[in-house]
PDB file of C-alpha atoms in Angstrom:
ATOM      1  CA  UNK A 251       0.000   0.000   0.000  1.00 45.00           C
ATOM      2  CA  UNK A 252       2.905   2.363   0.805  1.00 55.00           C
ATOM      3  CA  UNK A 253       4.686   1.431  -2.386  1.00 49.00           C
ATOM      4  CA  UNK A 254       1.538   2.035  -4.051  1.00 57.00           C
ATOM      5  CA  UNK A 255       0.836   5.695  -2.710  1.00 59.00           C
ATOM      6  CA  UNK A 256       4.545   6.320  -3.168  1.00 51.00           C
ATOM      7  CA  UNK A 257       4.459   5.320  -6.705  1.00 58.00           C
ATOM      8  CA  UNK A 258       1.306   7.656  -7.228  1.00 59.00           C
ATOM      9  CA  UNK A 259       3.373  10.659  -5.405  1.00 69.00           C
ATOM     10  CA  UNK A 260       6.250  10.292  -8.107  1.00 64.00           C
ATOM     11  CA  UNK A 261       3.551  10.250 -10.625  1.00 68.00           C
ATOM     12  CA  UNK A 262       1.757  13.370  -9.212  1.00 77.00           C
ATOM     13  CA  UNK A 263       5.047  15.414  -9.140  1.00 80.00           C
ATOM     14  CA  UNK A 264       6.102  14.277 -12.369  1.00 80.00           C
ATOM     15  CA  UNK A 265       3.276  15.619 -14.683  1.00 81.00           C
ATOM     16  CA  UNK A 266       3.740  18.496 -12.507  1.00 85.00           C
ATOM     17  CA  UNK A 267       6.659  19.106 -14.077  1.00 87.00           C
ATOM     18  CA  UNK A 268       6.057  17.924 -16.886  1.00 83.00           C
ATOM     19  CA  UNK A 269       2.521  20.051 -17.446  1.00 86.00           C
ATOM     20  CA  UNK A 270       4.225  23.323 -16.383  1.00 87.00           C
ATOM     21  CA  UNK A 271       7.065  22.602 -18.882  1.00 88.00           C
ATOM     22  CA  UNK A 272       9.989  22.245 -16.228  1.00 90.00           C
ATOM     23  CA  UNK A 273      11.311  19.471 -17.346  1.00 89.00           C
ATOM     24  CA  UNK A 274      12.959  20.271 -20.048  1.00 90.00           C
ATOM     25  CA  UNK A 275      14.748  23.303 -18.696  1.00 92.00           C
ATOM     26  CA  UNK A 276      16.000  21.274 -15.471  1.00 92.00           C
ATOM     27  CA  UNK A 277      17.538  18.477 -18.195  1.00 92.00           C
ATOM     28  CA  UNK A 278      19.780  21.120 -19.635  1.00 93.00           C
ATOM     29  CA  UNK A 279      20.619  22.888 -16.230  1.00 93.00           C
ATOM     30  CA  UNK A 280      21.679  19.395 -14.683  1.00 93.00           C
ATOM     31  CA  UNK A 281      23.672  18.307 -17.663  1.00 94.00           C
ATOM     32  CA  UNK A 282      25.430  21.761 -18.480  1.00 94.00           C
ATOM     33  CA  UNK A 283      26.405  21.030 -14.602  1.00 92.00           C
ATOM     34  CA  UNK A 284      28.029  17.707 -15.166  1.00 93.00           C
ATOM     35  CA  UNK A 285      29.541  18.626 -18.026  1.00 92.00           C
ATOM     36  CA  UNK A 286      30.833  22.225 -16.806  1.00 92.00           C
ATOM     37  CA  UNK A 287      32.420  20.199 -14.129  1.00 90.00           C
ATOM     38  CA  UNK A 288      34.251  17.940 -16.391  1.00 89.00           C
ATOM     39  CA  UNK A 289      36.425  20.347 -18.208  1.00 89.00           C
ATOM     40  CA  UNK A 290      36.927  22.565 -15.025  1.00 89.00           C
ATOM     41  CA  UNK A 291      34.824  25.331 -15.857  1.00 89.00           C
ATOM     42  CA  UNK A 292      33.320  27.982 -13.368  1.00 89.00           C
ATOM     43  CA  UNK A 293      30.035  29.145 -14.608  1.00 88.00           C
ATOM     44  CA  UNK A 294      28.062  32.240 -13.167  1.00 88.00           C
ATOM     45  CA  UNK A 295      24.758  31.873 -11.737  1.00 90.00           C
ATOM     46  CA  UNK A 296      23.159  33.905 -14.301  1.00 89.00           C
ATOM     47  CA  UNK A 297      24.254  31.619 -17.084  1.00 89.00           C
ATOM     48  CA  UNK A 298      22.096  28.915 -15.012  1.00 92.00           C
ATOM     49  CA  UNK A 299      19.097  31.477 -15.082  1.00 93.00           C
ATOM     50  CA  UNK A 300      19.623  32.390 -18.649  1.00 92.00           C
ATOM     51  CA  UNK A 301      19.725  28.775 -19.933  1.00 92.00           C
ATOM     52  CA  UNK A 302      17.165  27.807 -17.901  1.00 94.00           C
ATOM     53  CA  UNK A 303      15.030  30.738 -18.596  1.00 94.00           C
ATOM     54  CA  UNK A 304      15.581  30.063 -22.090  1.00 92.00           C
ATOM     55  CA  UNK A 305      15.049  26.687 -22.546  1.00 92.00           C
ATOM     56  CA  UNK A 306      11.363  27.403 -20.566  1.00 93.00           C
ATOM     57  CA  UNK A 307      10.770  29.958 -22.859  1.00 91.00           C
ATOM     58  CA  UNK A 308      11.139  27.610 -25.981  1.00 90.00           C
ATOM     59  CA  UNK A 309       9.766  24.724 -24.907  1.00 88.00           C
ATOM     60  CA  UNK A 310       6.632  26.713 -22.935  1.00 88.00           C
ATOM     61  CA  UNK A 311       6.071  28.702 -26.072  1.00 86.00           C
ATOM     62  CA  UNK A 312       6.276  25.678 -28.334  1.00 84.00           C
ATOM     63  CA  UNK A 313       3.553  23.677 -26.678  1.00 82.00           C
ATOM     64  CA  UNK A 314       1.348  27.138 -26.369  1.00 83.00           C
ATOM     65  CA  UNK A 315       1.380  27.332 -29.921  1.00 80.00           C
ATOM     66  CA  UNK A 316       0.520  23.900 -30.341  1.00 76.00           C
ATOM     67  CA  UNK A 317      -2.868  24.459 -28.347  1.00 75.00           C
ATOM     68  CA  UNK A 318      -3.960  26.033 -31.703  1.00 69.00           C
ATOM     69  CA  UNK A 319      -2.916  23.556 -34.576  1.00 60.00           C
ATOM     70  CA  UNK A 320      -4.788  21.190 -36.179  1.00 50.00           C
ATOM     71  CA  UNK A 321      -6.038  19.520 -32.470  1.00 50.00           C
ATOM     72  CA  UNK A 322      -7.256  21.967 -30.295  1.00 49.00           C
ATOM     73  CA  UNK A 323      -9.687  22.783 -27.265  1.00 48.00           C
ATOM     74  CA  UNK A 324     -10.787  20.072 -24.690  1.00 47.00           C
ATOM     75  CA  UNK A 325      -8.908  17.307 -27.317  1.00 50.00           C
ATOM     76  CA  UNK A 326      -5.696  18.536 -26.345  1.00 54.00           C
ATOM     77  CA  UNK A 327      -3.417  16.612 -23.716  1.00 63.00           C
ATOM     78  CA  UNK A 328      -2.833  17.580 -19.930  1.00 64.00           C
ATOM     79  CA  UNK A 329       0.241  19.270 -20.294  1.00 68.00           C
ATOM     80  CA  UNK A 330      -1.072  21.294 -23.481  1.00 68.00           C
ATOM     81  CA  UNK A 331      -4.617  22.164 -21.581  1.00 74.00           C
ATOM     82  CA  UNK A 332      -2.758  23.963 -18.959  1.00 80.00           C
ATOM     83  CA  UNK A 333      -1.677  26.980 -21.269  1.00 80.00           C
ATOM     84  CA  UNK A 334      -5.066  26.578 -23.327  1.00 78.00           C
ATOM     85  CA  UNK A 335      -6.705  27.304 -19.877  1.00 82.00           C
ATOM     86  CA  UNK A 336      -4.850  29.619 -18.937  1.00 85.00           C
ATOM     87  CA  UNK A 337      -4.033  32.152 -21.419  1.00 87.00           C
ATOM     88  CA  UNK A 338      -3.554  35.187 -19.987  1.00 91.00           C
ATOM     89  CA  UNK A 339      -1.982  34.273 -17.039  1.00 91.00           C
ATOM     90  CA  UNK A 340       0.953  32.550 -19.194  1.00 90.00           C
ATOM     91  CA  UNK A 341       1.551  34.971 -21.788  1.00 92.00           C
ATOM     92  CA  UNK A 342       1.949  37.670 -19.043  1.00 95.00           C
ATOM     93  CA  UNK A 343       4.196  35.452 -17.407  1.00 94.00           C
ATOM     94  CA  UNK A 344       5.788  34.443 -20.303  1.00 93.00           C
ATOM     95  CA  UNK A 345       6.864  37.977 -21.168  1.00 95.00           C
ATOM     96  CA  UNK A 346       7.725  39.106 -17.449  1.00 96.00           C
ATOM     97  CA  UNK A 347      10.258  35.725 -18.211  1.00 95.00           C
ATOM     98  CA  UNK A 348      11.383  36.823 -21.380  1.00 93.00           C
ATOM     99  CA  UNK A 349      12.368  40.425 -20.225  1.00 95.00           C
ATOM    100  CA  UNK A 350      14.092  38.909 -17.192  1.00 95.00           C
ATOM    101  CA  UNK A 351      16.567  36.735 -19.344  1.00 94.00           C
ATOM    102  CA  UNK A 352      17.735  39.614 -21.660  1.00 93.00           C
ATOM    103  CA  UNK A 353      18.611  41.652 -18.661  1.00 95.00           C
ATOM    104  CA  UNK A 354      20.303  38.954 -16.842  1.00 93.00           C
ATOM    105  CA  UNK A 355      22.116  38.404 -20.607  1.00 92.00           C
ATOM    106  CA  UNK A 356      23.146  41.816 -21.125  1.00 93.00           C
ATOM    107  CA  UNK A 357      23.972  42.676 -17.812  1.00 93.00           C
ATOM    108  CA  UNK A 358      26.155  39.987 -16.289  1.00 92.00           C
ATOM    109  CA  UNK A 359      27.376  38.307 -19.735  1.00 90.00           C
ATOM    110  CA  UNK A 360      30.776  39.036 -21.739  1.00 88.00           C
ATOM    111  CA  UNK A 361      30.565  40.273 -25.218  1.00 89.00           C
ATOM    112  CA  UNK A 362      31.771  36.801 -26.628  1.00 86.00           C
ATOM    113  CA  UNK A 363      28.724  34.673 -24.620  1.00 87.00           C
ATOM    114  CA  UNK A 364      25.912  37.638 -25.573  1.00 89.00           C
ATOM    115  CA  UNK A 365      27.035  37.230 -29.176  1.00 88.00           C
ATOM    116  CA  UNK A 366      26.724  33.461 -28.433  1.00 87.00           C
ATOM    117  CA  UNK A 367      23.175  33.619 -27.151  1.00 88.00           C
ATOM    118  CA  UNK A 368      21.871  35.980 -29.730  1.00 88.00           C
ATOM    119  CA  UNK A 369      23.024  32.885 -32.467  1.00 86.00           C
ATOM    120  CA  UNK A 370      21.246  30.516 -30.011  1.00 86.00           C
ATOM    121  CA  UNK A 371      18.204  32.919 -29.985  1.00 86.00           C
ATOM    122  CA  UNK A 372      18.124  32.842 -33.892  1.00 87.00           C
ATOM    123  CA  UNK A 373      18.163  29.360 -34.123  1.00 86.00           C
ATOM    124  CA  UNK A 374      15.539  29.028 -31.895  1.00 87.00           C
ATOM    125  CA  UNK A 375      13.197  31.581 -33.499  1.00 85.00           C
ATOM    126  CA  UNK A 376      14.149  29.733 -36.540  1.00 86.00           C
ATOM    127  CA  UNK A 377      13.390  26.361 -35.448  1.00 84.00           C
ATOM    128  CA  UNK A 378       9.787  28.063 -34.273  1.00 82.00           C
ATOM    129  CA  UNK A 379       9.272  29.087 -37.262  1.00 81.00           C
ATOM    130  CA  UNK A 380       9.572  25.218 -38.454  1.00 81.00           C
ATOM    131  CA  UNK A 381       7.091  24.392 -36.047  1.00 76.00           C
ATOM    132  CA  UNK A 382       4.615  26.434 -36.840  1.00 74.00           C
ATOM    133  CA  UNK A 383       4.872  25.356 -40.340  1.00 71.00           C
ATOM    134  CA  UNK A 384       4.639  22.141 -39.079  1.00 66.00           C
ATOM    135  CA  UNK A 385       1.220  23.079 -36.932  1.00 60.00           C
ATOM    136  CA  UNK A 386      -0.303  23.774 -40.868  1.00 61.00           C
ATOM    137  CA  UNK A 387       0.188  20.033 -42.195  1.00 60.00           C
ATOM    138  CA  UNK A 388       3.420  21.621 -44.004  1.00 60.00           C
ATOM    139  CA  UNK A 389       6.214  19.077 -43.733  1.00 66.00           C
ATOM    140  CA  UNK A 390       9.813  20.192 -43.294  1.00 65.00           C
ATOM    141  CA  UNK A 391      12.846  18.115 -44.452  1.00 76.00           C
ATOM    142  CA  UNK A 392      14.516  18.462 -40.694  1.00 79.00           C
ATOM    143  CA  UNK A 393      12.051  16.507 -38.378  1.00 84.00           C
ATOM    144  CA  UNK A 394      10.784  18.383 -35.351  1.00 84.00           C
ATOM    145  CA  UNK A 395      12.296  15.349 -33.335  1.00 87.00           C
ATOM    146  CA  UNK A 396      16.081  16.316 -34.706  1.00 91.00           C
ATOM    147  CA  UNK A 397      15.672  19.720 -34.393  1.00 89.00           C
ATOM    148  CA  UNK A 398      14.827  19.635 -30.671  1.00 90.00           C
ATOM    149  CA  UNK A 399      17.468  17.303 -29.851  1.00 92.00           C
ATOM    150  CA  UNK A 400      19.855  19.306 -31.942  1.00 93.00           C
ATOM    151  CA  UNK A 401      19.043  22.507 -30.009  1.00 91.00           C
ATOM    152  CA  UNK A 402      18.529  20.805 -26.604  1.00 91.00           C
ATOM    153  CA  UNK A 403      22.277  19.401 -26.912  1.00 94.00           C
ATOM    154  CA  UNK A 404      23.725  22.621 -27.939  1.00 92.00           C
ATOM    155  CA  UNK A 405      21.959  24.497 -25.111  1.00 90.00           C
ATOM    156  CA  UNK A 406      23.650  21.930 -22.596  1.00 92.00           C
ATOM    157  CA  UNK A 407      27.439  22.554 -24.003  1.00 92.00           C
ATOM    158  CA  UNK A 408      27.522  25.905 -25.397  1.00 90.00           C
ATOM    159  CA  UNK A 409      28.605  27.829 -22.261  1.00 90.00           C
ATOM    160  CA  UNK A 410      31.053  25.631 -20.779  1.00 91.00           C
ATOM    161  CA  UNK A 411      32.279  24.303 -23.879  1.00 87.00           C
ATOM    162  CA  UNK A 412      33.358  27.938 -25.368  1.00 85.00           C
ATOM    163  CA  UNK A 413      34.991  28.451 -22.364  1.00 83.00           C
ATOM    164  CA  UNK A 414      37.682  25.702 -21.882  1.00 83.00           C
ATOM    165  CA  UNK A 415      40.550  24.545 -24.156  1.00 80.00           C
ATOM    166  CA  UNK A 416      39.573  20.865 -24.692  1.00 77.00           C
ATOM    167  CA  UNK A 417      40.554  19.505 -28.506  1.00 70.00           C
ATOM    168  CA  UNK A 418      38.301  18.760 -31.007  1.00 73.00           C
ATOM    169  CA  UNK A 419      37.295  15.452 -30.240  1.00 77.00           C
ATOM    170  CA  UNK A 420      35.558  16.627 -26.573  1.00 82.00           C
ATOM    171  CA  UNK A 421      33.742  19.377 -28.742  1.00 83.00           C
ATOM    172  CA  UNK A 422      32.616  16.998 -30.912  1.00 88.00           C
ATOM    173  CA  UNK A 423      31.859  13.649 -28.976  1.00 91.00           C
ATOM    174  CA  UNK A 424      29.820  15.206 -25.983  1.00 92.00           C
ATOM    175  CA  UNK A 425      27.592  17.120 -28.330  1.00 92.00           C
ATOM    176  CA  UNK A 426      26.905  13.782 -30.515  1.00 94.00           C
ATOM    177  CA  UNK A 427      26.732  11.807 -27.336  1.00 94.00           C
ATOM    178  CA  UNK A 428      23.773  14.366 -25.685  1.00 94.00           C
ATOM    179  CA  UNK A 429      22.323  14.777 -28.956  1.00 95.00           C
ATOM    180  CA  UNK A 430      21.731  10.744 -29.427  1.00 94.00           C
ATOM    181  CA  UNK A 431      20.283  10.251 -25.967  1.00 94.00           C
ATOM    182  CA  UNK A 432      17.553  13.527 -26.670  1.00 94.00           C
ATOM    183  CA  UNK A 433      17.040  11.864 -30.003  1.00 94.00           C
ATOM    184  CA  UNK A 434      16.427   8.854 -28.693  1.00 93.00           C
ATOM    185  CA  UNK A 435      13.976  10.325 -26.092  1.00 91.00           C
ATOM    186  CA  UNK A 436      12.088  12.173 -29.122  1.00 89.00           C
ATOM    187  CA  UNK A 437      11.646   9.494 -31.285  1.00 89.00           C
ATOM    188  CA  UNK A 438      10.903   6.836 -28.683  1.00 88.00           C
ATOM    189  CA  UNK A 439       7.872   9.469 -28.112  1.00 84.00           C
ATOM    190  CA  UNK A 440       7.022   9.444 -31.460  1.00 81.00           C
ATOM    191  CA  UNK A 441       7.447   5.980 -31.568  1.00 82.00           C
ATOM    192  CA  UNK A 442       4.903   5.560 -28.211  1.00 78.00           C
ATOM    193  CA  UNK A 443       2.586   7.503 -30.153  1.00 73.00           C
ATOM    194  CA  UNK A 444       2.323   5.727 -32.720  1.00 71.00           C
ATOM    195  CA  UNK A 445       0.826   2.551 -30.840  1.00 68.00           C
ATOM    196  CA  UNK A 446      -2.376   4.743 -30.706  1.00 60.00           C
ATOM    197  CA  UNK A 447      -3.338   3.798 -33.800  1.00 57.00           C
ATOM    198  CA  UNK A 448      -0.748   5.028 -36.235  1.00 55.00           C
ATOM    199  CA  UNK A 449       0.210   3.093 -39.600  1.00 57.00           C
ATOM    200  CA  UNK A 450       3.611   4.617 -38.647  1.00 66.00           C
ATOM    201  CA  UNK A 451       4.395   2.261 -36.170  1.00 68.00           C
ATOM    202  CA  UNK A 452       6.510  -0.207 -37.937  1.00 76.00           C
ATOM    203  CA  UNK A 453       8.496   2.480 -39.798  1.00 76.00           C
ATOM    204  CA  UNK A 454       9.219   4.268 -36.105  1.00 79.00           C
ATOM    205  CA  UNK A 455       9.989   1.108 -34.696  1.00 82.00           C
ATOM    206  CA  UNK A 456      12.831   0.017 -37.254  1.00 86.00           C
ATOM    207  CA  UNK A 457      14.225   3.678 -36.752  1.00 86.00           C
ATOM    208  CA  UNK A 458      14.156   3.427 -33.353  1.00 88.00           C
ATOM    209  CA  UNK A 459      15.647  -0.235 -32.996  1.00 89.00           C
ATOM    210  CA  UNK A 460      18.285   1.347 -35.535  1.00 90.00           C
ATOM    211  CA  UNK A 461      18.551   4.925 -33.507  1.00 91.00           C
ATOM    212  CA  UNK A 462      19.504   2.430 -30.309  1.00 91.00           C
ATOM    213  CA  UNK A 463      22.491   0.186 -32.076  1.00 93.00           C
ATOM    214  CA  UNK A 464      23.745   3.487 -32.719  1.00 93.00           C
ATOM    215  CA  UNK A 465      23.598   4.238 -29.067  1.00 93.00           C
ATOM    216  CA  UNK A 466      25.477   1.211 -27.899  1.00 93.00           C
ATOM    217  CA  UNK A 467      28.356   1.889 -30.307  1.00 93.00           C
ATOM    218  CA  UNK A 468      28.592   5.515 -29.209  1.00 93.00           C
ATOM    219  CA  UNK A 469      29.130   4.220 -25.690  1.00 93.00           C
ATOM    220  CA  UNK A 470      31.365   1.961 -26.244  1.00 92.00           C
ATOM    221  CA  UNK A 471      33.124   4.637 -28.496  1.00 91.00           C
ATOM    222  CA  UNK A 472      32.761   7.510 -25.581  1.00 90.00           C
ATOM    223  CA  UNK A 473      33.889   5.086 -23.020  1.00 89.00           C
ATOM    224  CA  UNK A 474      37.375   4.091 -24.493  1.00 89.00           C
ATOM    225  CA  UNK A 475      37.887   7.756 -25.129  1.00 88.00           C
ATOM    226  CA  UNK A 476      36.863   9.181 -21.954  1.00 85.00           C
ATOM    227  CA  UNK A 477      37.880   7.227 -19.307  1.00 80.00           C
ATOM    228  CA  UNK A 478      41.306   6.655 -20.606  1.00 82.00           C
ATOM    229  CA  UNK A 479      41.856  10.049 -21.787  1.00 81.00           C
ATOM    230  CA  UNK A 480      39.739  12.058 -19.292  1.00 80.00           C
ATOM    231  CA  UNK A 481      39.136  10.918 -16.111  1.00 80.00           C
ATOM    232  CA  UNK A 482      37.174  14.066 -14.969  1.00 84.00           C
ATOM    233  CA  UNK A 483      34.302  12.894 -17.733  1.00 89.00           C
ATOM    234  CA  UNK A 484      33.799   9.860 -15.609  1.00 88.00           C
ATOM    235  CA  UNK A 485      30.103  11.501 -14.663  1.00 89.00           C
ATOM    236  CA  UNK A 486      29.300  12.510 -18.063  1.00 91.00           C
ATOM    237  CA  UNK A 487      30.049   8.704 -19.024  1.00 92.00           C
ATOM    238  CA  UNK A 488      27.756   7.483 -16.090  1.00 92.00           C
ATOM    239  CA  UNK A 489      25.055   9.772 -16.366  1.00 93.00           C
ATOM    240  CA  UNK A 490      25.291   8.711 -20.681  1.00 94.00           C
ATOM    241  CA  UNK A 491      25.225   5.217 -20.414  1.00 94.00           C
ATOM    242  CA  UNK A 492      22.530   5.283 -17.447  1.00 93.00           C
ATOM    243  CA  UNK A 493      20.011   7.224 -20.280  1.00 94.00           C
ATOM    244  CA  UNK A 494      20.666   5.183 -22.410  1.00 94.00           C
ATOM    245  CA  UNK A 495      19.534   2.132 -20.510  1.00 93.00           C
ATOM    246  CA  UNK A 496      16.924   4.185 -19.638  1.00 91.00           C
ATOM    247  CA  UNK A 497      15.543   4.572 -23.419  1.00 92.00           C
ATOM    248  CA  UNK A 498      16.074   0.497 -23.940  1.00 91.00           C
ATOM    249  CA  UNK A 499      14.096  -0.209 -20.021  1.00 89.00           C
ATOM    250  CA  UNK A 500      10.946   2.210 -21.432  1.00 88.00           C
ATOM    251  CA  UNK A 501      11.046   0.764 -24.612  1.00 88.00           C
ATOM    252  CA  UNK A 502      10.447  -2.810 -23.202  1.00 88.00           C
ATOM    253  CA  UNK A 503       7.981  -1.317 -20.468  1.00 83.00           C
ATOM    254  CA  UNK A 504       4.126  -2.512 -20.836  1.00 80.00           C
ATOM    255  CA  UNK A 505       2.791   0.574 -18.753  1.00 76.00           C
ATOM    256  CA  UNK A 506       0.755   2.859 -20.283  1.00 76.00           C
ATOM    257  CA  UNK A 507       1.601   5.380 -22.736  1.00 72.00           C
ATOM    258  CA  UNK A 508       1.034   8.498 -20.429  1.00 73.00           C
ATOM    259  CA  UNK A 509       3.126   7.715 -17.845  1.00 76.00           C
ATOM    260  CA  UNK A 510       5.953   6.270 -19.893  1.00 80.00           C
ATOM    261  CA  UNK A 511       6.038   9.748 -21.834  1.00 77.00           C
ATOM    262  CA  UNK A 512       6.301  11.756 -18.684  1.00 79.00           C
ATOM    263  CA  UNK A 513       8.276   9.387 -15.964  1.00 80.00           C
ATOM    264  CA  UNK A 514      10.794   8.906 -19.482  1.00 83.00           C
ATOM    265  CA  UNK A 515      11.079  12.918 -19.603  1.00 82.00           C
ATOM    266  CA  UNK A 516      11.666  13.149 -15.684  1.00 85.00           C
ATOM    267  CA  UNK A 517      14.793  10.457 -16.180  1.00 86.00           C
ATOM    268  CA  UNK A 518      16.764  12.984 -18.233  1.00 87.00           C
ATOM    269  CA  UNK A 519      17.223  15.125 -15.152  1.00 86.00           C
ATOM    270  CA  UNK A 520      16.882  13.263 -12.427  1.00 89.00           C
ATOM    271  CA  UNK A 521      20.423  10.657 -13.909  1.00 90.00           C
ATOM    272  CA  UNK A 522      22.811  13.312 -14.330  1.00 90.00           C
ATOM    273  CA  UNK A 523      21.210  15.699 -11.270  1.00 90.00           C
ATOM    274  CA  UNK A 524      21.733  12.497  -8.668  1.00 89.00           C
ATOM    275  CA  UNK A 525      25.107  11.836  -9.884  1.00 88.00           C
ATOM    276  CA  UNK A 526      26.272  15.322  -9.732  1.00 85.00           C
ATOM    277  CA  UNK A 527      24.678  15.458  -5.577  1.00 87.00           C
ATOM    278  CA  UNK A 528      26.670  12.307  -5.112  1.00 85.00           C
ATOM    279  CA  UNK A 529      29.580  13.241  -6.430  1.00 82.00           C
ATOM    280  CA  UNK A 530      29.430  16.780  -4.247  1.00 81.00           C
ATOM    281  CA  UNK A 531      29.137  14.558  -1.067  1.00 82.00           C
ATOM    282  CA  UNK A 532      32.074  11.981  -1.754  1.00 70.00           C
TER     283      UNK A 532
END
């Protein structure tokens, strides 16, 4: 009985989250953490606020525009009802959000991360833009699913990446190895929607199974690199190969769509965020 009302808590909290659009912004806090901490760089608070800020604003704004494509009103899910209800209340919010991160930007950031944010910003607005014509049955030759994990991955490295002196190969494997994990989470998504009744299913399946081969020879790739050329990526490593086990364990799972999509979503922060308290208190 305990374990059941226990199990209904961590439900409860997590489409709490999830319906107020936190989680996203708390998987790129935690990981820009672990990573920061692996090449030795000291970030300022307000970078946290920024990114975090930022990555609300995106992901908020995405689903409030979604409350008005082609499924609408009392159809939509929980997480896209909550904006649809609320309207006002968000997009006052929303702005009073918005105005806060550029001041925090222009105040507290050097020239070289302000011109690095604005690029960010552009890419976002861009990748908006996408959506939007994505909302209007107009399909665009980068899938929603790559784009997000494209920006989501970027967001995570950008700040402490630009400022350490690591070689090429650490700019380029942590990216991929972020990027294939948020991919993964996207399409396995996509994938969970489809056993609703799409005749996409066995297409999203094969990409999937294909999307998670991929995955085991990245970390077997990332592994041989980092731990015996970088020992301070030893985190990184754990909290990658823990999300990826992650993707294969909700992939096998039998429960029900629902709380698959939103327990899956709450694993992305919770991994690297536990390892990063642990590794404070040893």
């Amino acid at each position: 009985m305990n374990f059941k009302s226990l199990n209904i808590s961590i439900l409860n909290v997590s489409n709490c989250i999830n319906i107020l659009s936190l989680d996203a912004p708390l998987v790129v806090i935690f990981w820009q953490e672990i990573i920061a901490d692996a090449l030795f760089v000291d970030l300022i608070l307000q970078h946290r606020f920024v990114l975090f800020f930022s990555v609300w604003l995106s992901y908020s704004g995405d689903r409030f525009l979604e409350c008005y494509g082609c499924i609408s009103g009392p159809k939509l899910s929980s997480r896209h009802l909550f904006f649809y209800q609320n309207k006002l209340i968000f997009i006052t919010f929303w702005l009073g959000i918005l105005i806060l991160t550029i001041y925090l930007a222009i105040n507290f950031f050097p020239t070289s991360h302000l011109f690095l944010s604005i690029n960010i910003f552009f890419l976002v607005f861009l990748n908006q833009l996408l959506n939007l014509r994505t909302l209007n049955k107009t399909k665009n030759i980068i899938s929603k699913e790559f784009r997000t994990a494209f920006i989501l991955s970027i967001g995570c490295v950008m700040y402490p990446l630009f400022s350490s002196n690591y070689g090429t190969v650490v700019y380029s494997l942590v990216p991929i190895c972020l990027f294939g994990i948020f991919f993964g989470n996207c399409k396995l998504v996509k994938l969970l929607e489809c056993t609703l009744g799409s005749n996409d299913f066995n297409e999203s399946n094969s990409m999937f199974v294909h999307l998670l081969k991929f995955l085991y020879v990245l970390t077997i790739i990332s592994g041989i690199y980092f731990l015996m050329n970088f020992s301070s990526f030893d985190l990184f490593f754990m909290s990658f190969v823990l999300n990826v086990c992650a993707l294969k364990v909700f992939y096998i799972s039998n429960s029900n769509f629902e709380n698959r999509r939103v327990l899956m979503d709450q694993f992305f922060w919770i991994i690297p965020c536990l390892l990063f308290l642990i590794s404070l208190c040893l």
